[in-house]
Amino acid sequence: MINPAYKDKMVVVEGSYAVAHSAKTCHPNVISAYPITPQTHIVENLAQFIADGEIPNCEYLNVESEFSAISSLIGAAAVGARTYSATTSQGLLLMHEALFNASGMRFPIIMTIANRAVSAPINIWNDHQDSISQRDTGWIQLYVEDVQEASDTLPQIYKIAEDNEIMLPGMVCMDGFILSHVYEPVVLLEQNLVDNFLPSFHPENMLDPEDPKTFGAFATPDTYEEFRYLQEQAMQKALPKIEAVAKEFEEVFGRFHGGLVDGYMIEDAEIVIMSMGSVLGTVKDVVDQYRAKGEKIGVLKVRSFRPFPKEQIIESIQNAHAVVVLDKNISIGTNEGALFSETKSCLYNSKVRIPLVGYTLGHGGRDIRIESIVKVIEGTKAAAKAGIMVESQFLDLKEELL
Amino acid sequence: MKEIRIHGRGGQGSVTAAELLSVAAFKDGKFSQAFPAFGVERRGAPVQAFTRISNNPIRLRSQIYTPDYVIVQDATLLETVDVANGIKDDGVIIVNTTEKPESLKINTTATVMTADATKVAMDIIGRPIVNTVLLGAFAGATDEIKVGSIQHAIKARFPGKIGEKNADAILKAYELIRVRV
């Protein structure tokens, strides 16, 4: 959230510009991108920075597809380069195969995802289906609430991903259009502070003719399972690291957007609304209205979706009377969004027994209005009192179109 | 919080106007947010852009449904677009036209004001660039923003002669509408 204390340092810029600026201050060595729809101004701005000589020791690869974009970054990361790209929607889907290669070879490649819906039908607007569909690829996924957080999370995720105990690729997921195209006040990251915060990248393992190694080679049933286990172990190590790095960031920059999760008005909340991304801003405005009437409603922002912060979620919601999860995605065939399913799953073997309901909403850019959030809260209050009537449902369906 | 909706046609710079308004409001010490009506923009097609201005940080991410102010860049839009849709009863609609407000067919209880931004733009800039000029009219009609802040924003965005001429046109539009407020 925007802290009024930083107002004198802020400028009004487009979200994509702020993110490009942030990427620049992280001093990537290779940026690769495919410049066609769907893309964002992030890579356009970075191309400009490079053309203007503003990013030292960095190569910009203008490749012929998103598949090439991620593949070229894998090659660059293999020789120890710090790498960056940005993509969205179908572009991310085209990368899918190679995302497993990046995580399997343990390259801390970083991307910003401007979350958008996927085809068909063709739709260019925002939801989270593109990145949620990559949840099993072994990438860290952090979801952000506003432009400042989108910008501030980049140096954080480099620091997390490049930790020698972790070495996993990561995505910062920001809502397409809603955050990528908005103009709002933001503190552009100061180079000297980023230099203090983010050490340069020196991987223990890299391709080097002096010290030959092989990455991503053949693994038989004798060894493959251990590779998967170690990836999972690295993800578990990322859990405390994400929290620690968020605090280190606060020490250097004075801003904190949450670690794995972040509560708002949650301490005494009877109803808790859980979600990820920019919709949390609208939700918080509605919660303020309820609080003004004396109703104990709170918010749990889930910042890290991978790794999934089970303990922190259970701890945050255990005293609520009911919890509602808002998902801008759906796993078709479950009638549930991913955050709802996983939250429900992590409660099963805990001692926490509270009604948990889910709404899947905002598909393909359908606007999430204040009235919609009010409807969600009222439905959850009813579930807290009388038990769950409908466990998970679409919000704001237009019955007349069905 | 004040909410502003800008109607225009693709190519008329509605998004730029919303952006400049947010930059100017921030310079005035307010918080601001500007965004386009995300769509598949085509030259000439009706488009919208939005700005929010508030004394507090803005978290709301929904589109704008009940604007306090509406700016219409092209009066021919009145034939096809309900520019008064959702406007607050005490709101103000500013239309770029040579007509008088009472001769415009806008069904609303809000105040309708007109500005001949095209003439101001042709006289001063030499081209029919009305998006920036209308921001001068907005400042004059509403007092929500200092005209100097809009001039500052345009000069920062378009340095040199273009920015200077736009700033002059903004002041002219401000003065023309000011006497009628």
XYZ file of C-alpha atoms in Angstrom:
583
model
C 0.000 0.000 0.000
C 1.121 3.508 -0.758
C 2.601 5.082 2.317
C 1.972 8.839 2.487
C 5.375 9.196 4.144
C 7.081 8.624 0.803
C 5.064 11.177 -1.104
C 7.942 13.582 -1.655
C 9.957 10.827 -3.345
C 7.136 9.683 -5.600
C 6.469 10.349 -9.243
C 3.406 9.452 -11.285
C 4.398 6.906 -13.921
C 2.842 3.970 -15.716
C 3.079 0.649 -13.857
C 5.087 -0.926 -16.653
C 7.621 1.905 -16.536
C 8.120 1.520 -12.786
C 8.723 -2.207 -13.210
C 11.139 -1.673 -16.103
C 13.011 0.850 -13.994
C 13.167 -1.642 -11.148
C 14.477 -4.364 -13.472
C 17.127 -1.920 -14.677
C 18.376 -1.253 -11.151
C 18.781 -5.022 -10.603
C 21.445 -4.968 -13.332
C 20.442 -7.977 -15.429
C 23.056 -9.247 -17.859
C 20.600 -10.632 -20.392
C 17.043 -9.524 -21.122
C 15.132 -11.513 -23.676
C 11.687 -10.735 -25.056
C 9.375 -11.309 -27.951
C 7.890 -7.949 -28.905
C 4.369 -8.757 -30.055
C 0.893 -8.867 -28.526
C 0.523 -10.036 -25.855
C 3.399 -8.009 -24.425
C 3.759 -5.043 -22.134
C 5.548 -1.736 -22.046
C 7.963 -3.318 -19.570
C 10.203 -4.800 -22.244
C 9.681 -1.770 -24.508
C 11.013 0.498 -21.778
C 13.925 -1.868 -21.110
C 14.822 -1.868 -24.811
C 14.904 1.940 -24.598
C 17.114 1.879 -21.495
C 19.565 -0.432 -23.250
C 19.557 1.681 -26.419
C 20.315 4.710 -24.248
C 23.216 2.890 -22.594
C 21.565 2.965 -19.171
C 22.105 -0.703 -18.264
C 25.798 -1.579 -18.171
C 26.977 -5.011 -19.250
C 23.561 -6.119 -20.457
C 22.498 -7.728 -23.703
C 18.938 -7.395 -25.023
C 17.819 -10.322 -27.155
C 14.926 -9.591 -29.493
C 13.867 -13.167 -30.157
C 11.279 -14.732 -32.449
C 8.910 -16.254 -29.891
C 8.237 -16.544 -26.179
C 9.615 -20.053 -26.332
C 12.880 -18.608 -27.589
C 12.759 -15.878 -24.966
C 12.782 -18.337 -22.073
C 15.118 -20.755 -23.848
C 17.712 -18.056 -24.452
C 17.528 -17.024 -20.808
C 18.144 -20.622 -19.772
C 21.319 -20.593 -21.862
C 22.372 -17.250 -20.432
C 21.668 -18.333 -16.847
C 23.735 -21.484 -17.424
C 26.853 -19.364 -17.856
C 26.087 -17.323 -14.756
C 24.179 -14.356 -16.176
C 21.467 -12.575 -14.215
C 18.437 -12.788 -16.496
C 15.048 -11.096 -16.931
C 12.004 -11.210 -19.138
C 8.374 -10.151 -18.973
C 5.444 -11.872 -20.549
C 1.753 -12.578 -20.203
C -1.136 -14.799 -21.256
C -0.453 -16.955 -24.345
C 3.187 -15.897 -24.239
C 3.579 -17.509 -20.832
C 1.683 -20.583 -21.987
C 4.094 -20.980 -24.893
C 6.954 -20.936 -22.378
C 5.365 -23.723 -20.344
C 7.625 -26.577 -21.456
C 10.812 -24.616 -20.884
C 9.687 -23.342 -17.468
C 10.290 -26.878 -16.175
C 13.760 -26.817 -17.737
C 14.602 -23.564 -15.972
C 13.542 -24.858 -12.558
C 14.883 -28.385 -13.117
C 18.332 -27.012 -13.951
C 17.995 -24.649 -10.963
C 18.482 -21.370 -12.826
C 17.189 -18.327 -10.925
C 15.649 -16.662 -13.980
C 13.238 -13.874 -13.053
C 10.184 -12.743 -14.987
C 7.413 -10.263 -14.420
C 4.062 -11.656 -15.478
C 1.397 -9.095 -16.388
C -1.466 -11.462 -15.620
C -4.014 -11.870 -18.374
C -6.711 -14.311 -19.410
C -5.971 -17.120 -21.855
C -7.674 -18.094 -25.127
C -10.167 -19.323 -26.272
C -12.245 -17.230 -26.560
C -9.682 -14.547 -27.371
C -9.501 -12.069 -24.526
C -6.746 -9.604 -23.723
C -7.932 -8.582 -20.261
C -6.826 -9.452 -16.739
C -7.218 -12.597 -14.717
C -4.735 -15.046 -13.136
C -5.291 -18.085 -15.323
C -1.947 -17.721 -17.136
C 0.349 -17.900 -14.109
C -1.869 -20.137 -11.977
C -1.634 -22.659 -14.814
C 2.161 -22.672 -14.227
C 1.908 -23.516 -10.552
C 3.523 -26.950 -10.886
C 6.498 -25.777 -12.954
C 8.751 -25.246 -9.924
C 8.858 -21.441 -10.138
C 8.480 -19.179 -7.130
C 5.326 -17.071 -7.612
C 4.776 -13.808 -5.751
C 1.554 -11.861 -6.399
C 1.529 -8.096 -5.886
C -1.121 -5.596 -4.958
C -0.012 -2.302 -6.478
C 2.646 -0.746 -8.693
C 4.986 0.016 -5.806
C 4.943 -3.606 -4.741
C 5.418 -4.829 -8.330
C 8.479 -2.636 -8.490
C 9.811 -3.394 -4.990
C 9.369 -7.160 -5.316
C 11.826 -7.532 -8.204
C 15.039 -7.005 -6.215
C 13.500 -9.122 -3.457
C 12.801 -12.062 -5.710
C 16.310 -11.924 -7.229
C 17.728 -12.118 -3.719
C 15.476 -15.062 -2.820
C 15.961 -16.974 -6.080
C 19.741 -16.518 -6.249
C 20.355 -17.767 -2.709
C 22.688 -20.741 -3.068
C 20.389 -22.847 -0.893
C 17.439 -22.070 -3.173
C 18.455 -21.494 -6.809
C 14.965 -21.504 -8.289
C 13.409 -19.296 -10.962
C 10.731 -16.825 -9.945
C 7.780 -14.843 -11.249
C 6.441 -11.560 -9.937
C 2.779 -11.634 -10.934
C 1.086 -8.250 -11.385
C -2.406 -7.738 -12.750
C -2.316 -6.990 -16.459
C -3.803 -3.604 -17.447
C -5.045 -2.912 -13.898
C -1.438 -2.500 -12.726
C 0.613 -2.653 -15.937
C -1.257 0.259 -17.562
C -2.226 2.363 -14.538
C -0.538 5.689 -13.769
C -0.068 6.172 -10.045
C 2.460 7.661 -7.630
C 5.437 5.406 -7.032
C 8.942 5.663 -5.615
C 11.282 4.614 -8.421
C 13.937 2.392 -6.890
C 17.163 4.223 -6.091
C 20.193 2.551 -7.687
C 22.442 2.994 -4.649
C 19.876 1.357 -2.375
C 19.379 -1.573 -4.744
C 23.171 -1.950 -4.891
C 23.229 -2.137 -1.078
C 20.350 -4.580 -0.940
C 21.015 -6.962 -3.807
C 24.462 -8.549 -4.075
C 25.833 -9.388 -7.493
C 25.118 -12.889 -8.773
C 27.792 -15.554 -8.291
C 26.297 -19.027 -8.743
C 28.160 -21.990 -7.294
C 27.443 -23.995 -10.424
C 27.704 -22.683 -13.962
C 28.990 -23.666 -17.375
C 32.681 -22.928 -17.471
C 35.237 -24.436 -19.890
C 37.815 -24.369 -17.053
C 35.546 -26.427 -14.798
C 33.218 -28.488 -17.046
C 29.791 -29.419 -15.711
C 26.573 -30.738 -17.233
C 23.106 -29.322 -16.637
C 19.807 -31.019 -17.343
C 21.391 -34.253 -18.400
C 19.825 -37.693 -18.538
C 18.449 -38.915 -15.187
C 17.309 -42.501 -14.910
C 14.762 -43.841 -12.402
C 17.797 -44.315 -10.153
C 18.283 -40.559 -9.688
C 15.330 -38.578 -11.134
C 13.218 -38.688 -7.983
C 16.005 -37.117 -5.916
C 16.128 -34.174 -8.321
C 12.428 -33.587 -7.711
C 12.883 -33.949 -3.949
C 15.689 -31.393 -3.931
C 13.553 -28.942 -5.900
C 10.836 -29.306 -3.290
C 13.393 -28.856 -0.513
C 14.607 -25.662 -2.166
C 11.020 -24.369 -2.292
C 10.617 -25.096 1.413
C 13.834 -23.164 2.096
C 12.370 -20.268 0.137
C 9.554 -19.934 2.708
C 11.636 -18.346 5.506
C 13.828 -16.592 2.935
C 10.844 -14.718 1.456
C 9.951 -13.451 4.925
C 13.551 -12.531 5.756
C 14.146 -10.728 2.457
C 10.929 -8.706 2.831
C 12.238 -7.501 6.217
C 15.699 -6.754 4.811
C 14.010 -4.754 2.063
C 12.123 -2.781 4.687
C 15.360 -2.022 6.520
C 16.987 -0.615 3.389
C 14.009 0.996 1.622
C 11.532 1.561 4.459
C 8.689 -0.235 2.703
C 7.037 -3.534 3.613
C 4.378 -5.241 1.511
C 4.114 -8.448 3.508
C 6.294 -11.540 3.597
C 4.534 -14.748 2.628
C 1.178 -13.279 3.623
C 0.031 -9.929 4.954
C -2.953 -9.264 7.179
C -5.129 -6.161 7.145
C -7.532 -5.586 10.043
C -7.169 -9.290 10.684
C -6.289 -9.516 14.406
C -9.883 -9.565 15.667
C -11.592 -10.358 12.351
C -14.604 -12.663 12.407
C -14.802 -12.800 8.625
C -11.557 -12.963 6.650
C -11.328 -12.353 2.904
C -8.310 -14.027 1.276
C -7.033 -13.179 -2.180
C -4.020 -12.287 -4.320
C -3.207 -9.250 -6.442
C -4.738 -5.852 -7.065
C -8.297 -6.800 -6.071
C -7.053 -6.563 -2.481
C -7.078 -2.771 -2.783
C -10.783 -2.740 -3.598
C -11.423 -5.323 -0.859
C -9.629 -3.164 1.744
C -11.757 -0.150 0.812
C -14.896 -2.240 1.369
C -13.530 -3.620 4.642
C -12.992 -0.051 5.868
C -16.696 0.622 5.225
C -17.652 -2.431 7.293
C -15.225 -1.521 10.066
C -16.790 1.954 10.219
C -20.075 0.180 11.002
C -18.327 -1.853 13.713
C -18.256 -5.141 11.797
C -15.132 -7.198 12.308
C -14.049 -7.973 8.763
C -10.381 -8.520 7.854
C -8.189 -9.335 4.891
C -5.437 -11.867 4.300
C -3.273 -11.089 1.325
C -1.460 -14.136 0.020
C 1.741 -12.805 -1.471
C 3.541 -16.086 -2.030
C 1.540 -18.709 -3.894
C 4.657 -20.817 -4.582
C 5.964 -21.809 -2.145
C 2.533 -22.117 -0.541
C 2.638 -20.728 3.020
C 0.448 -23.292 4.777
C 1.527 -22.474 8.337
C 1.176 -18.722 7.938
C -2.274 -19.106 6.388
C -3.524 -21.417 9.140
C -2.137 -19.120 11.807
C -3.692 -16.040 10.212
C -7.221 -17.367 9.805
C -7.587 -19.764 12.745
C -9.656 -17.422 14.908
C -12.064 -16.325 12.183
C -15.696 -17.446 12.197
C -15.622 -17.922 8.414
C -13.178 -17.341 5.578
C -13.850 -16.513 1.954
C -11.278 -16.965 -0.811
C -11.423 -14.931 -4.024
C -9.748 -16.474 -7.068
C -9.253 -14.854 -10.468
C -8.786 -18.313 -11.929
C -10.510 -21.668 -12.044
C -9.326 -25.244 -12.217
C -12.030 -26.450 -14.544
C -13.450 -29.706 -13.319
C -13.210 -28.768 -9.628
C -15.497 -25.708 -9.724
C -12.843 -24.052 -7.550
C -10.091 -21.519 -7.855
C -6.581 -22.647 -6.967
C -6.130 -20.547 -3.824
C -9.426 -21.832 -2.441
C -8.587 -25.496 -3.106
C -5.137 -25.204 -1.574
C -6.307 -23.264 1.463
C -8.999 -25.879 2.092
C -6.409 -28.600 1.650
C -3.981 -27.145 4.174
C -6.707 -26.872 6.822
C -7.730 -30.522 6.619
C -4.995 -31.934 8.834
C -4.935 -28.919 11.108
C -7.096 -28.398 14.178
C -8.807 -25.416 12.595
C -12.439 -26.085 11.723
C -14.108 -23.050 10.234
C -16.409 -22.612 7.243
C -14.386 -21.868 4.122
C -16.113 -20.679 0.953
C -14.750 -19.667 -2.415
C -15.663 -17.395 -5.275
C -14.074 -17.476 -8.702
C -14.421 -14.062 -10.269
C -13.023 -11.380 -12.535
C -12.511 -13.742 -15.449
C -11.287 -12.142 -18.670
C -11.231 -8.696 -17.095
C -14.770 -8.638 -15.703
C -14.631 -5.645 -13.401
C -14.752 -6.433 -9.689
C -16.951 -3.744 -8.201
C -17.477 -2.649 -4.619
C -20.988 -4.136 -4.800
C -19.490 -7.521 -5.711
C -17.255 -7.533 -2.639
C -20.219 -6.561 -0.449
C -22.117 -9.540 -1.886
C -19.157 -11.813 -1.043
C -18.982 -10.548 2.547
C -22.736 -10.898 3.106
C -22.634 -14.449 1.718
C -19.774 -15.327 4.036
C -21.524 -13.842 7.058
C -24.448 -16.142 6.258
C -22.085 -19.122 6.035
C -20.594 -18.216 9.417
C -24.052 -18.236 10.991
C -25.917 -21.011 9.230
C -23.185 -23.144 7.665
C -22.075 -23.470 4.071
C -24.860 -23.466 1.485
C -22.659 -23.282 -1.630
C -19.003 -24.154 -1.170
C -17.584 -22.519 -4.288
C -19.241 -20.507 -7.026
C -18.789 -18.007 -9.840
C -19.441 -14.405 -8.823
C -21.416 -11.971 -10.964
C -22.530 -14.519 -13.552
C -24.844 -13.054 -16.166
C -27.664 -15.565 -16.034
C -29.235 -14.046 -19.152
C -26.255 -15.147 -21.246
C -26.393 -18.783 -20.169
C -12.241 11.248 -3.722
C -13.184 12.734 -7.082
C -13.642 10.590 -10.158
C -13.284 11.855 -13.711
C -14.262 10.109 -16.934
C -12.891 11.299 -20.266
C -14.706 10.412 -23.487
C -12.946 10.683 -26.801
C -12.157 8.876 -29.994
C -9.148 6.641 -30.493
C -6.244 8.918 -31.436
C -7.509 12.000 -29.599
C -5.299 11.393 -26.582
C -7.887 10.563 -23.926
C -5.436 8.321 -22.090
C -2.746 11.015 -22.229
C -5.236 13.525 -20.832
C -6.088 11.182 -17.949
C -2.385 10.670 -17.292
C -1.604 14.411 -17.347
C -4.494 15.050 -14.994
C -3.105 12.503 -12.531
C 0.389 14.008 -12.770
C -0.981 17.514 -12.212
C -3.152 16.418 -9.279
C -0.146 14.781 -7.656
C 1.811 17.999 -8.110
C -1.042 19.736 -6.292
C -0.365 17.484 -3.308
C -3.155 14.974 -3.944
C -2.948 11.265 -4.632
C -4.068 10.195 -8.080
C -4.648 7.254 -10.354
C -5.239 7.212 -14.136
C -6.131 4.303 -16.369
C -7.700 3.603 -19.735
C -10.942 1.716 -20.284
C -8.947 -1.312 -21.257
C -10.065 -2.221 -24.703
C -8.998 -2.877 -28.221
C -8.365 0.710 -29.201
C -8.896 1.741 -32.787
C -8.434 5.174 -34.335
C -11.775 6.964 -34.412
C -13.673 4.522 -32.214
C -15.221 5.810 -28.961
C -12.795 5.356 -26.055
C -12.764 6.261 -22.376
C -10.093 7.015 -19.819
C -10.383 7.596 -16.092
C -8.691 9.594 -13.346
C -9.192 9.417 -9.602
C -8.002 12.244 -7.320
C -7.976 11.918 -3.544
C -6.390 13.323 -0.414
C -5.547 9.759 0.605
C -3.693 6.942 -1.172
C -6.005 5.276 -3.709
C -6.505 1.512 -3.422
C -9.737 1.099 -5.363
C -9.175 -0.777 -8.656
C -12.642 -0.966 -10.157
C -13.677 1.139 -13.107
C -15.502 4.434 -12.560
C -19.309 4.180 -12.611
C -20.472 7.343 -10.838
C -18.087 10.100 -11.960
C -18.035 13.554 -10.439
C -16.856 14.999 -13.727
C -17.046 14.033 -17.388
C -14.950 15.509 -20.199
C -16.160 14.992 -23.775
C -13.525 15.658 -26.415
C -15.750 15.274 -29.449
C -19.404 16.388 -29.481
C -20.285 13.856 -32.189
C -19.943 11.232 -29.437
C -23.162 12.582 -27.904
C -25.092 10.868 -30.727
C -23.863 7.393 -29.822
C -22.475 7.453 -26.277
C -24.419 8.216 -23.074
C -21.753 10.509 -21.682
C -23.912 11.368 -18.649
C -24.203 7.725 -17.609
C -23.889 7.447 -13.812
C -22.748 11.026 -13.256
C -23.494 12.436 -9.815
C -26.392 14.913 -9.585
C -24.027 17.728 -8.651
C -21.483 16.661 -11.262
C -20.183 18.677 -14.208
C -19.967 17.625 -17.855
C -17.594 19.618 -20.068
C -18.111 19.240 -23.815
C -15.837 20.443 -26.589
C -18.252 22.177 -28.944
C -19.137 25.518 -30.524
C -22.706 25.094 -29.259
C -24.257 26.459 -26.072
C -24.896 23.944 -23.237
C -28.690 24.283 -23.514
C -28.661 23.283 -27.179
C -26.871 19.989 -26.431
C -29.164 17.019 -26.005
C -27.735 15.539 -22.797
C -30.257 13.942 -20.473
C -28.860 14.797 -17.046
C -29.392 16.772 -13.868
C -25.660 17.478 -13.755
C -24.287 20.833 -14.908
C -23.313 20.925 -18.589
C -20.611 23.364 -19.658
C -19.104 23.866 -23.083
C -15.681 24.911 -24.298
C -14.643 25.555 -27.872
C -11.371 23.743 -27.358
C -10.924 23.089 -31.056
C -10.856 26.839 -31.785
C -8.414 27.509 -28.931
C -6.192 24.695 -30.179
C -6.255 25.908 -33.793
C -5.562 29.533 -32.761
C -2.670 28.761 -30.431
C -1.252 25.327 -31.264
C -2.206 25.423 -34.950
C -3.570 21.884 -34.818
C -6.841 20.484 -33.429
C -5.226 18.959 -30.341
C -8.000 19.299 -27.777
C -7.148 16.800 -25.051
C -4.713 19.088 -23.250
C -6.786 22.222 -23.914
C -9.813 20.642 -22.253
C -7.780 20.068 -19.091
C -7.465 23.861 -18.858
C -11.241 24.098 -19.165
C -11.597 21.403 -16.504
C -9.386 23.353 -14.096
C -11.382 26.524 -14.769
C -14.769 24.873 -14.390
C -14.109 22.762 -11.300
C -11.261 24.187 -9.188
C -10.201 20.586 -8.546
C -6.738 21.281 -9.869
C -4.432 24.251 -10.357
C -4.099 25.347 -13.972
C -0.381 25.895 -13.346
C -0.003 22.242 -12.384
C -1.565 21.132 -15.660
C 0.734 23.488 -17.558
C 3.672 22.070 -15.633
C 2.617 18.495 -16.428
C 2.277 19.161 -20.160
C 5.637 20.945 -20.341
C 7.309 18.052 -18.538
C 5.686 15.511 -20.846
C 6.341 17.434 -24.090
C 9.456 19.578 -23.559
C 10.118 22.498 -25.923
C 7.839 24.478 -28.199
C 4.996 21.927 -28.343
C 4.712 21.894 -24.570
C 4.874 25.704 -24.374
C 2.101 26.152 -26.937
C -0.057 23.570 -25.219
C 0.482 25.346 -21.911
C -0.622 28.642 -23.494
C -3.729 26.984 -24.934
C -4.512 25.412 -21.545
C -4.400 28.849 -19.897
C -6.625 30.337 -22.617
C -9.243 27.591 -22.184
C -9.042 28.073 -18.415
C -9.688 31.810 -18.714
C -12.522 31.399 -21.226
C -14.495 29.030 -18.998
C -13.529 30.755 -15.741
C -15.639 33.825 -16.469
C -18.713 31.615 -16.839
C -18.324 29.708 -13.549
